[in-house]
XYZ file of C-alpha atoms in Angstrom:
698
model
C 17.129 -3.028 -21.853
C 16.767 -6.583 -20.559
C 16.272 -8.131 -17.858
C 15.651 -11.256 -15.222
C 12.176 -12.614 -15.258
C 10.932 -13.987 -11.674
C 11.779 -17.008 -11.195
C 9.683 -20.445 -10.714
C 9.459 -20.855 -7.202
C 8.864 -24.656 -7.677
C 11.213 -26.293 -10.122
C 14.772 -27.767 -9.654
C 16.979 -27.681 -6.715
C 17.617 -25.665 -3.418
C 21.014 -24.522 -5.081
C 20.347 -23.989 -8.141
C 16.767 -21.645 -6.741
C 19.633 -19.878 -4.030
C 21.248 -18.767 -7.524
C 17.769 -17.739 -8.979
C 17.343 -15.455 -6.307
C 20.056 -14.388 -5.998
C 20.598 -13.463 -9.677
C 17.093 -11.596 -9.118
C 17.487 -9.331 -6.111
C 21.377 -8.314 -7.395
C 19.892 -7.324 -11.324
C 16.190 -5.696 -9.490
C 19.131 -3.810 -7.557
C 21.167 -2.627 -10.054
C 18.160 -1.458 -12.503
C 16.255 0.557 -9.921
C 20.386 1.857 -9.240
C 19.685 2.248 -12.757
C 17.036 3.762 -13.350
C 17.765 6.790 -10.178
C 21.505 7.855 -12.276
C 19.243 9.383 -14.358
C 18.656 11.921 -11.201
C 20.741 14.642 -12.962
C 22.436 15.886 -9.199
C 22.191 15.763 -5.705
C 19.508 18.632 -5.413
C 17.514 16.818 -7.801
C 16.405 14.040 -4.974
C 14.990 16.181 -3.003
C 12.603 17.499 -4.988
C 8.636 17.284 -5.760
C 7.389 16.810 -8.978
C 3.455 15.680 -6.712
C 2.589 17.082 -4.016
C 1.221 14.179 -2.518
C 3.992 12.747 -3.063
C 7.244 12.531 -0.477
C 10.784 13.877 -1.932
C 12.855 11.596 -4.900
C 14.897 10.674 -1.686
C 12.419 8.395 0.439
C 11.809 6.316 -2.131
C 15.362 5.766 -2.976
C 16.034 5.276 0.814
C 12.166 3.347 1.213
C 13.308 0.514 -1.179
C 16.169 -0.727 0.665
C 13.947 -0.439 3.954
C 11.941 -2.177 3.460
C 14.140 -5.171 2.994
C 15.517 -4.638 7.033
C 11.399 -4.376 8.303
C 11.023 -7.283 7.441
C 13.345 -8.894 7.771
C 12.970 -8.651 11.437
C 9.570 -8.167 11.328
C 10.262 -12.216 9.837
C 13.129 -12.607 12.549
C 15.412 -12.914 9.760
C 18.026 -11.098 11.047
C 18.335 -9.875 14.389
C 19.695 -6.392 14.792
C 19.167 -3.016 11.674
C 21.475 -1.102 9.548
C 20.330 1.725 10.531
C 17.305 2.265 13.034
C 16.603 5.848 11.767
C 16.539 5.806 8.339
C 14.602 2.398 8.733
C 11.789 4.465 11.199
C 12.305 7.353 8.850
C 12.015 5.098 5.102
C 8.961 2.598 6.175
C 6.108 4.514 5.357
C 4.470 6.835 3.385
C 4.657 5.241 0.083
C 1.035 5.629 -0.992
C -1.216 8.357 -0.403
C -3.332 7.550 2.284
C -5.030 9.404 4.274
C -2.879 8.529 7.348
C 0.148 9.469 5.822
C 2.711 12.411 7.194
C 3.887 14.889 4.136
C 4.013 17.465 6.449
C 8.180 18.216 5.263
C 8.028 19.919 9.043
C 8.539 16.193 10.419
C 11.769 14.453 8.183
C 15.018 15.737 7.911
C 16.414 14.638 5.082
C 19.907 12.486 4.886
C 22.014 13.195 2.421
C 22.140 11.098 -1.083
C 25.350 9.970 -0.596
C 25.097 8.622 3.062
C 21.896 7.212 1.616
C 23.595 5.226 -1.449
C 25.740 3.885 1.339
C 23.464 2.560 3.532
C 21.682 1.037 0.279
C 25.401 -1.010 0.212
C 24.679 -1.822 3.625
C 21.745 -3.846 2.787
C 22.575 -5.410 -0.823
C 25.834 -7.051 1.010
C 23.460 -7.715 4.067
C 21.207 -9.338 2.026
C 22.935 -11.093 -0.822
C 24.576 -12.672 2.609
C 21.149 -13.786 3.710
C 20.438 -15.265 0.744
C 23.973 -17.088 0.381
C 23.348 -19.179 3.502
C 19.928 -19.372 4.084
C 18.192 -23.019 4.966
C 14.559 -23.136 3.078
C 12.712 -26.246 1.341
C 11.418 -25.617 -1.572
C 8.572 -25.441 -2.837
C 9.267 -21.923 -1.763
C 5.268 -20.957 -0.447
C 4.135 -18.083 2.305
C 5.462 -20.425 4.955
C 8.966 -20.139 3.634
C 12.418 -18.784 4.722
C 13.404 -17.341 1.868
C 10.204 -16.218 0.744
C 10.400 -12.469 2.379
C 13.831 -12.156 0.334
C 11.635 -12.889 -2.618
C 8.721 -10.055 -1.487
C 11.916 -7.325 -1.219
C 12.828 -7.869 -4.419
C 8.975 -7.852 -5.863
C 8.534 -4.684 -4.022
C 11.585 -3.085 -5.356
C 10.476 -3.972 -9.014
C 6.920 -2.635 -7.496
C 8.731 1.065 -6.803
C 10.945 0.460 -9.990
C 7.974 2.259 -11.716
C 6.335 3.988 -9.568
C 9.641 6.131 -9.034
C 9.971 6.208 -12.850
C 6.753 8.081 -13.190
C 7.519 9.991 -10.644
C 10.602 10.708 -12.083
C 8.361 11.467 -15.967
C 6.832 15.076 -13.267
C 10.154 16.247 -12.659
C 10.993 19.435 -13.373
C 13.933 18.373 -17.249
C 16.301 20.612 -15.759
C 16.640 18.127 -12.934
C 16.910 14.846 -15.847
C 20.215 14.325 -17.614
C 19.465 10.888 -20.132
C 21.141 7.880 -19.308
C 21.142 5.758 -22.498
C 19.634 2.894 -21.940
C 16.461 4.370 -20.634
C 16.060 6.224 -23.741
C 12.746 6.560 -25.590
C 11.113 4.462 -28.131
C 12.494 6.096 -31.151
C 9.899 4.213 -33.677
C 6.927 6.222 -35.079
C 4.243 5.594 -36.985
C 1.108 7.025 -39.121
C -2.423 7.304 -36.589
C -4.274 3.769 -37.504
C -8.363 4.317 -36.876
C -9.503 2.746 -34.611
C -12.217 -0.105 -34.737
C -14.847 -2.088 -32.684
C -14.176 -6.454 -32.212
C -16.474 -8.968 -30.953
C -16.076 -10.531 -27.579
C -18.184 -13.315 -27.351
C -19.523 -14.147 -24.374
C -17.424 -16.509 -21.412
C -16.528 -17.905 -18.312
C -14.594 -15.964 -16.187
C -12.802 -18.445 -13.335
C -9.884 -16.835 -10.675
C -8.281 -19.007 -8.759
C -4.510 -19.155 -6.935
C -3.179 -21.696 -4.948
C -0.375 -20.094 -2.419
C 1.381 -22.931 -3.806
C 2.226 -21.170 -7.053
C 5.348 -21.629 -9.396
C 5.411 -17.175 -9.156
C 5.211 -15.548 -6.573
C 2.175 -13.509 -5.835
C 0.726 -10.872 -3.770
C -2.042 -11.354 -1.072
C -4.847 -10.037 -3.713
C -4.180 -12.612 -6.557
C -4.873 -15.387 -4.140
C -8.382 -17.145 -3.580
C -11.135 -18.049 -6.212
C -14.310 -16.475 -7.664
C -15.998 -16.176 -10.502
C -18.154 -14.613 -13.067
C -20.264 -15.657 -16.640
C -19.600 -12.997 -18.657
C -21.694 -11.065 -21.747
C -20.577 -10.511 -25.344
C -19.357 -7.076 -26.076
C -17.148 -5.377 -28.153
C -13.428 -3.624 -27.289
C -11.880 -1.306 -29.134
C -9.150 -3.052 -31.329
C -6.030 -0.529 -29.982
C -5.343 1.126 -27.019
C -6.495 4.800 -27.760
C -4.056 6.353 -29.535
C -2.712 9.841 -28.913
C -4.496 10.940 -31.906
C -7.189 9.746 -30.700
C -7.740 11.096 -27.581
C -6.947 14.883 -29.537
C -9.559 15.198 -30.734
C -11.283 15.250 -27.385
C -9.377 17.599 -26.357
C -9.851 19.296 -29.925
C -13.551 19.553 -28.570
C -12.647 21.115 -25.157
C -13.869 17.847 -23.851
C -12.275 18.722 -20.751
C -14.187 21.970 -20.303
C -17.905 19.910 -20.768
C -19.040 18.941 -16.966
C -21.491 16.906 -18.420
C -18.866 14.433 -19.156
C -17.039 13.711 -16.185
C -18.754 11.983 -13.318
C -18.898 14.106 -9.898
C -15.043 12.529 -8.311
C -13.834 13.770 -11.965
C -15.353 17.239 -12.722
C -13.608 17.592 -8.991
C -10.299 16.750 -9.745
C -10.930 18.314 -13.631
C -11.837 21.641 -11.349
C -9.414 21.427 -8.483
C -6.471 20.666 -11.210
C -7.256 22.658 -13.871
C -6.836 20.298 -16.693
C -7.039 20.842 -19.884
C -5.071 17.774 -21.627
C -3.261 15.010 -20.088
C -0.538 15.425 -18.063
C 2.792 14.215 -19.708
C 1.389 16.241 -22.578
C 2.533 20.297 -22.787
C 0.842 23.038 -25.401
C 3.611 24.696 -27.139
C 1.975 27.648 -29.309
C -1.193 25.410 -31.445
C 0.491 21.697 -30.869
C 1.026 20.033 -27.856
C 4.840 18.578 -26.584
C 5.106 15.170 -25.103
C 6.800 13.980 -22.023
C 8.547 10.693 -21.585
C 10.512 10.036 -18.690
C 13.736 11.311 -19.680
C 12.481 13.487 -22.587
C 11.030 16.083 -23.982
C 9.978 15.247 -27.771
C 6.513 15.805 -30.118
C 3.748 14.399 -29.817
C 3.531 11.646 -31.219
C 0.310 10.817 -32.488
C 0.353 7.065 -33.187
C 1.881 5.510 -28.902
C -1.126 5.510 -26.760
C -2.314 7.942 -24.107
C -1.553 8.084 -20.125
C -4.368 9.335 -19.177
C -5.534 8.505 -15.450
C -9.067 7.364 -14.863
C -11.657 10.429 -14.477
C -9.746 10.872 -18.374
C -10.989 7.418 -19.618
C -14.304 7.947 -18.812
C -14.821 11.659 -19.490
C -13.501 10.657 -22.863
C -16.167 6.980 -23.175
C -18.699 9.273 -22.024
C -17.715 11.323 -25.199
C -17.008 9.051 -28.405
C -20.647 7.601 -26.464
C -22.165 10.653 -27.488
C -20.468 10.837 -30.833
C -21.195 7.460 -32.485
C -25.042 6.862 -30.500
C -23.271 3.536 -28.982
C -22.940 2.969 -25.089
C -18.560 2.563 -24.849
C -17.178 3.010 -21.340
C -14.173 1.359 -19.385
C -13.857 -2.225 -19.580
C -14.521 -3.990 -16.253
C -11.479 -6.727 -15.135
C -13.118 -9.563 -15.707
C -14.249 -8.636 -19.657
C -10.705 -7.511 -19.995
C -9.788 -10.976 -18.462
C -12.062 -11.507 -21.753
C -9.616 -10.141 -24.407
C -6.875 -11.361 -22.905
C -8.561 -14.265 -23.475
C -9.645 -14.051 -27.012
C -6.411 -11.951 -27.950
C -4.165 -15.585 -26.540
C -2.416 -14.952 -24.021
C -1.156 -18.370 -22.099
C 1.898 -17.719 -20.725
C 2.344 -16.856 -16.841
C 5.174 -14.217 -18.133
C 4.152 -12.046 -19.829
C 7.562 -11.318 -22.917
C 6.750 -12.449 -26.167
C 5.628 -10.131 -28.752
C 5.230 -7.267 -26.178
C 5.976 -3.937 -25.299
C 6.963 -4.969 -21.786
C 10.536 -5.990 -18.730
C 11.816 -3.076 -20.447
C 13.062 -5.632 -23.696
C 12.497 -2.654 -25.403
C 12.598 0.891 -25.334
C 12.022 3.346 -22.019
C 9.379 4.085 -23.110
C 5.521 3.433 -25.295
C 6.091 2.751 -28.423
C 2.663 3.362 -31.493
C -0.452 0.941 -30.577
C -0.025 -0.796 -34.237
C 2.823 -3.127 -33.110
C 2.291 -5.749 -30.841
C -0.055 -7.512 -31.903
C -2.269 -10.721 -29.667
C -4.730 -12.080 -31.949
C -7.435 -9.612 -32.865
C -6.088 -7.065 -30.979
C -3.003 -5.650 -30.320
C -1.194 -4.704 -26.207
C -3.395 -6.895 -24.571
C -0.459 -6.840 -22.277
C 2.396 -4.395 -22.692
C 2.578 -0.574 -24.319
C 0.560 0.874 -20.648
C -0.386 0.283 -18.518
C -5.125 -0.235 -19.072
C -7.994 0.912 -16.817
C -11.072 -1.225 -15.873
C -14.053 -0.032 -14.089
C -13.986 -2.206 -10.624
C -12.400 -0.585 -7.252
C -9.972 -3.976 -6.214
C -11.412 -6.263 -3.573
C -10.976 -9.176 -2.366
C -11.879 -12.606 -3.864
C -13.302 -15.889 -1.759
C -10.715 -16.743 0.372
C -7.733 -13.837 0.300
C -6.300 -13.917 3.279
C -3.778 -11.159 4.599
C -0.098 -11.575 4.208
C 1.827 -11.318 7.930
C 4.514 -9.909 6.615
C 2.798 -7.188 4.366
C -0.535 -6.923 5.995
C -1.006 -3.584 4.423
C -0.002 -4.234 0.635
C -4.004 -4.477 -0.183
C -6.496 -4.242 2.242
C -6.301 0.134 2.554
C -7.108 -0.680 -1.240
C -10.495 -1.997 -1.100
C -12.215 1.121 0.003
C -13.816 1.696 -4.098
C -11.776 4.285 -4.614
C -8.408 2.652 -6.359
C -9.745 1.040 -9.479
C -7.578 -2.272 -10.510
C -5.166 -1.290 -13.959
C -4.739 -3.951 -16.252
C -1.962 -5.634 -18.303
C 1.795 -3.533 -17.046
C 3.379 -1.645 -19.225
C 7.237 -0.557 -21.120
C 8.696 -1.135 -17.596
C 6.246 -3.659 -15.599
C 8.736 -6.602 -14.526
C 8.586 -9.565 -12.185
C 4.463 -10.161 -10.801
C 3.580 -6.723 -12.575
C 4.218 -9.347 -15.992
C 2.742 -11.752 -14.867
C -1.091 -13.228 -15.582
C -2.115 -12.739 -12.683
C -0.682 -9.785 -10.596
C -3.598 -7.432 -9.735
C -3.224 -3.274 -9.470
C -4.531 -0.975 -7.947
C -4.367 2.766 -7.906
C -6.992 6.143 -7.228
C -8.576 7.368 -9.817
C -6.519 10.325 -10.269
C -2.936 8.681 -9.831
C -0.912 9.122 -12.679
C 0.673 6.351 -13.999
C 1.664 4.776 -17.736
C -1.477 3.973 -17.766
C -4.333 4.287 -20.678
C -6.834 1.704 -21.896
C -9.009 0.780 -24.313
C -12.960 1.418 -24.267
C -15.088 -1.208 -24.403
C -18.884 -1.392 -26.437
C -21.333 -2.586 -23.774
C -25.218 -2.087 -22.726
C -24.451 -3.626 -19.031
C -23.956 -0.366 -16.883
C -21.855 -0.930 -14.213
C -22.531 0.127 -10.502
C -19.805 0.951 -8.389
C -21.192 1.321 -4.157
C -19.330 4.605 -2.677
C -19.083 3.295 0.854
C -18.481 -0.643 1.902
C -18.476 -2.316 4.629
C -15.603 -4.330 6.284
C -14.909 -8.248 5.649
C -12.108 -8.860 7.338
C -12.491 -10.572 10.394
C -9.913 -9.665 12.489
C -10.876 -5.959 12.274
C -14.419 -6.749 12.166
C -14.785 -8.422 15.070
C -12.139 -5.723 16.695
C -14.307 -3.249 15.211
C -16.419 -4.512 16.741
C -15.045 -4.696 20.444
C -13.798 -1.136 19.666
C -17.113 0.092 19.407
C -20.122 -2.049 19.894
C -22.011 -4.389 21.502
C -21.012 -5.239 25.515
C -21.081 -8.869 26.594
C -21.441 -10.614 29.008
C -22.451 -7.823 31.729
C -18.274 -6.843 30.849
C -17.940 -3.023 30.412
C -16.322 -1.463 26.977
C -12.661 -1.679 27.631
C -11.073 0.894 24.937
C -13.486 3.767 27.395
C -12.516 1.387 30.103
C -7.883 1.836 29.684
C -9.691 5.761 29.015
C -11.362 6.615 32.324
C -8.176 4.075 33.821
C -5.708 6.669 31.551
C -8.438 10.230 31.944
C -8.389 9.737 36.086
C -4.497 9.053 36.783
C -3.605 12.054 34.138
C -6.618 14.288 36.021
C -4.353 17.484 38.085
C -2.024 17.524 34.683
C -1.087 18.849 31.363
C -3.460 17.781 29.222
C -1.635 18.856 25.769
C -0.554 15.490 24.002
C -0.854 12.118 24.591
C -0.244 9.024 22.564
C -1.857 5.936 21.072
C -0.107 2.993 21.194
C -1.092 0.164 19.706
C -4.520 1.828 18.997
C -6.240 -0.055 16.904
C -9.025 0.325 15.455
C -9.503 3.830 17.383
C -11.881 3.859 20.174
C -8.915 4.447 22.866
C -7.635 7.907 20.878
C -11.239 9.772 20.906
C -11.406 9.190 23.774
C -8.774 10.645 25.425
C -9.649 12.861 22.618
C -11.867 14.107 25.563
C -9.557 15.419 27.622
C -6.112 16.044 25.236
C -6.311 18.535 22.869
C -4.409 16.483 20.695
C -4.048 12.937 20.254
C -1.879 10.685 18.821
C -2.751 7.589 17.826
C -0.548 4.440 16.145
C -0.852 1.126 14.731
C 1.500 -1.372 13.456
C -1.611 -2.696 11.505
C -2.657 -0.607 7.957
C -5.534 -2.817 8.862
C -6.887 -1.376 11.917
C -5.278 2.484 11.359
C -7.316 2.106 7.592
C -10.573 1.908 9.954
C -10.242 4.198 12.451
C -8.875 6.428 9.784
C -13.011 5.668 8.588
C -14.539 6.194 11.543
C -12.740 9.914 11.806
C -13.631 11.121 8.128
C -17.165 9.463 8.162
C -18.231 8.799 11.209
C -19.233 5.307 10.451
C -18.168 2.034 9.817
C -20.421 -0.335 9.160
C -19.011 -4.080 9.195
C -19.803 -8.025 9.283
C -19.982 -9.952 12.239
C -18.928 -13.811 11.651
C -23.211 -15.683 13.748
C -22.295 -18.872 12.321
C -20.350 -20.369 9.395
C -20.305 -19.062 6.418
C -23.408 -16.733 8.679
C -22.945 -12.731 9.366
C -24.523 -10.480 10.978
C -24.201 -6.190 9.481
C -23.251 -3.848 11.861
C -23.011 -0.630 11.988
C -21.570 1.791 14.509
C -21.576 5.984 14.233
C -19.914 8.021 16.473
C -22.524 10.300 17.714
C -23.712 7.441 19.344
C -21.323 6.924 21.819
C -20.793 10.977 22.397
C -17.323 11.050 20.427
C -17.907 12.894 17.101
C -16.904 16.135 18.040
C -13.828 15.765 19.359
C -12.698 13.413 16.360
C -10.262 16.429 14.554
C -8.838 16.723 17.508
C -6.344 13.047 17.023
C -4.378 11.965 14.944
C -3.953 8.152 12.802
C -1.014 6.973 11.441
C 0.280 4.075 10.904
C 4.085 2.521 12.632
C 6.043 0.122 14.588
C 6.550 1.210 17.886
C 10.054 -0.448 18.496
C 10.967 1.898 15.613
C 8.621 5.249 16.068
C 9.693 8.531 13.936
C 11.091 10.922 16.181
C 8.506 13.781 15.568
C 6.134 11.162 17.620
C 7.721 13.106 21.827
C 6.644 15.686 24.392
C 3.892 13.722 25.487
C 1.866 14.305 28.262
C 0.300 10.615 28.131
C 1.368 7.344 27.049
C -1.093 4.372 27.239
C 0.461 1.281 25.923
C -2.978 -1.238 25.579
C -2.514 -4.895 24.973
C 1.233 -4.201 23.375
C 3.935 -5.052 25.125
C 3.817 -8.876 24.882
C 2.961 -8.216 21.415
C 6.728 -6.519 19.364
C 9.584 -7.927 18.687
C 11.381 -5.987 21.922
C 9.623 -4.895 24.377
C 12.796 -4.294 26.133
C 13.483 -1.676 23.880
C 10.227 -0.573 23.620
C 9.931 0.404 26.981
C 13.482 2.103 27.286
C 12.628 4.859 24.131
C 9.077 6.126 25.157
C 9.731 6.628 28.490
C 12.127 9.281 26.096
C 8.920 10.497 25.006
C 7.300 11.316 28.082
C 7.657 14.665 29.364
C 9.078 14.994 32.689
C 5.687 14.464 34.811
C 3.860 12.519 32.358
C 2.597 9.543 33.432
C 2.613 5.838 30.958
C -0.050 3.493 31.172
C 1.463 0.086 30.668
C -1.706 -2.089 30.281
C -1.332 -6.564 28.886
C -2.335 -9.945 29.596
C 1.102 -11.123 29.234
C 0.276 -13.182 26.789
C 4.067 -14.553 26.110
C 4.018 -16.157 22.602
C 7.132 -17.285 20.649
C 5.608 -15.958 18.153
C 5.857 -12.117 18.522
C 8.357 -11.779 20.609
C 11.594 -14.552 20.807
C 12.539 -16.360 24.176
C 15.111 -13.243 25.329
C 13.056 -11.571 24.581
C 10.600 -12.081 26.843
C 11.232 -9.534 29.833
C 8.747 -11.839 32.090
C 7.323 -14.849 33.716
C 10.061 -17.150 33.370
C 12.413 -18.279 36.059
C 16.178 -16.390 36.010
C 19.097 -18.028 36.263
C 19.224 -17.269 39.809
C 16.352 -19.943 39.979
C 14.016 -16.926 41.281
C 10.541 -16.017 39.308
C 10.056 -12.489 37.469
C 6.234 -11.770 36.279
C 6.119 -8.964 34.419
C 5.158 -7.113 36.806
C 8.691 -6.040 38.200
C 11.133 -6.339 35.542
C 8.583 -3.298 34.202
C 10.108 -1.313 37.670
C 13.497 -2.362 36.568
C 13.251 -1.645 32.770
C 11.471 2.051 33.409
C 14.563 3.042 34.888
C 13.963 6.623 34.864
C 9.798 6.836 36.043
C 8.547 5.412 39.246
C 5.249 3.980 39.947
C 1.910 5.889 40.824
C -0.199 3.037 42.250
C -0.585 -0.247 42.197
C -1.722 -2.761 39.289
C -4.697 -3.286 38.697
C -7.008 -5.301 36.344
C -9.970 -4.879 34.299
C -10.973 -8.249 31.565
C -12.510 -7.813 28.570
C -14.274 -9.860 25.577
C -13.407 -10.648 22.086
C -16.828 -11.738 20.010
C -15.921 -14.164 17.922
C -18.907 -16.036 16.780
C -22.601 -15.701 18.506
C -20.963 -18.434 20.621
C -17.354 -18.259 20.861
C -15.979 -15.508 22.562
C -12.339 -14.716 24.298
C -12.363 -13.990 28.219
C -9.010 -12.149 28.822
C -7.164 -9.383 31.889
C -4.900 -7.211 31.218
C -2.864 -5.714 33.871
C -2.936 -1.508 34.124
C 0.772 -0.926 35.701
C 0.875 3.315 35.855
C 4.397 5.081 35.971
C 5.020 9.374 35.889
C 8.713 10.144 34.280
C 10.516 11.874 37.264
C 14.089 12.099 35.219
């Protein structure tokens, strides 16, 4: 099996690039369909091989939904294909604390319905590629970048979905010939250490780079790495078997605290893709079981790899551990892997079988499998390079993982394609997560320390953290607190069971509403904001840096207890969501607050028409906004007001609200509340937001 590479986005003509992107899209879409052909029947789509993940039907629909949601956000299409699907399949892919995995909130469609939906999306994207106007080079600002983003996104899920299928009961698998595992088996080789010289590691990728990249790849970083020794081979099943047989899984002293908690919770006694059969083990490839292939690399999570290293250190008396990301880069450089797209002499990009193969097949200098075969765990939690920026269309690709809980994996696996199979790629997963991943150990006297509690360095998130939880400036009261006080005042004497804070940002107003309401849902489109809100809820504290001037910053720590909100935190549920296309379970509210939101969405009229349906009769809707209409957020013909109508009459947004909210009546005259956002020590935004209060009457 062999598929196309991620295209060079700078070379050739417009029409050549259009043809390449179209071929890349068709290849990706067809490969994803092919993967799901391994599911034996429709029942298989509704299985949850991993209880912290959705059933497979979600992932089947998710990649198509991603295309539509990003194309709508990029204003490349105006109409959705299926709004219900594009809400249902949008969020919940990754194991984030705010993901909604409650099955009661999902009414999954049939496989045939999702298959038909995918066909519609396929035709829409195909037509778009053939007709879209763009220039070269294709970069972040290009019209066609969102399309390439969607293709690369589906390539990632090709791999993550294959991992879920590998955990699925075999009764639901019907192996297709193109997805058969390797038949190559060797006698196990003895591992040995190879010296890696000291050297400098440089990271530098700009937005005009020739190949597609995710946000965390861009920017600059450097490190002088001391010399060390590294294992010539990936750790094989044979090498790992010795650790298992010597009761490594039962020896608490070999595990760090987090790893031991995971082992006790799961009761693991061997790798997840092994199964004990008598005195031996069988091995689970993606589509079948086989006797344990001793010469193949072992598949484990970070905790298992780290425990093995501790065991190996005890056995050898040497300082054995996992490499850092930059130490892995030194191995890569010493091995002479210089090509931008990995391919030659590697088990990668589905160019061989649909599985690992022996660890002594693919030689790279003094090492084997520096890239390919399986991913390799490192000691490095993912972090942003200097100059890191989020792409405005996908702010939740990496930022939720900047939490010191997601470690980088390097090198790619047998099914890694597209960006995953490039030299610059950086992917990270939770340490207990299973991927087609194993490890290579190193010997080094340099110890590694991982922080458990990082500070927020994202400029916008830091500004909003200060805006919600920080100091007041120029005598202007805290806006989130003032907003909640108004909401609580106008809802006084009415039911206060359930409230929605839509556009909750980093969450202060949600917590304030919870002082009176039994339950509050806080929803925001930005995963960066939701991550911070949830961190405050979970830890009752957030830390961040504020820019003073230039590169000078000041450190801040804010606690819920200091605001009298610690005891109500558990009454709030934070979630990421699209205000214009909310999931159906968000309904039955006694109060809905839209805080500075309607002039920042792509379809404010649709939002308001829909949101009043989610109120109970007699419920209160509070719409606050400075009415700063900008085409970068809302197309001109979607503005509610702020212009002259065809009759020549002026239409203000205040008046437009009364027209659009046809099931509501105004409760009180508009009221202004001002707010100040600190940008630097000497620069502030001073804004006035108009509050409009309505009651649903019919």
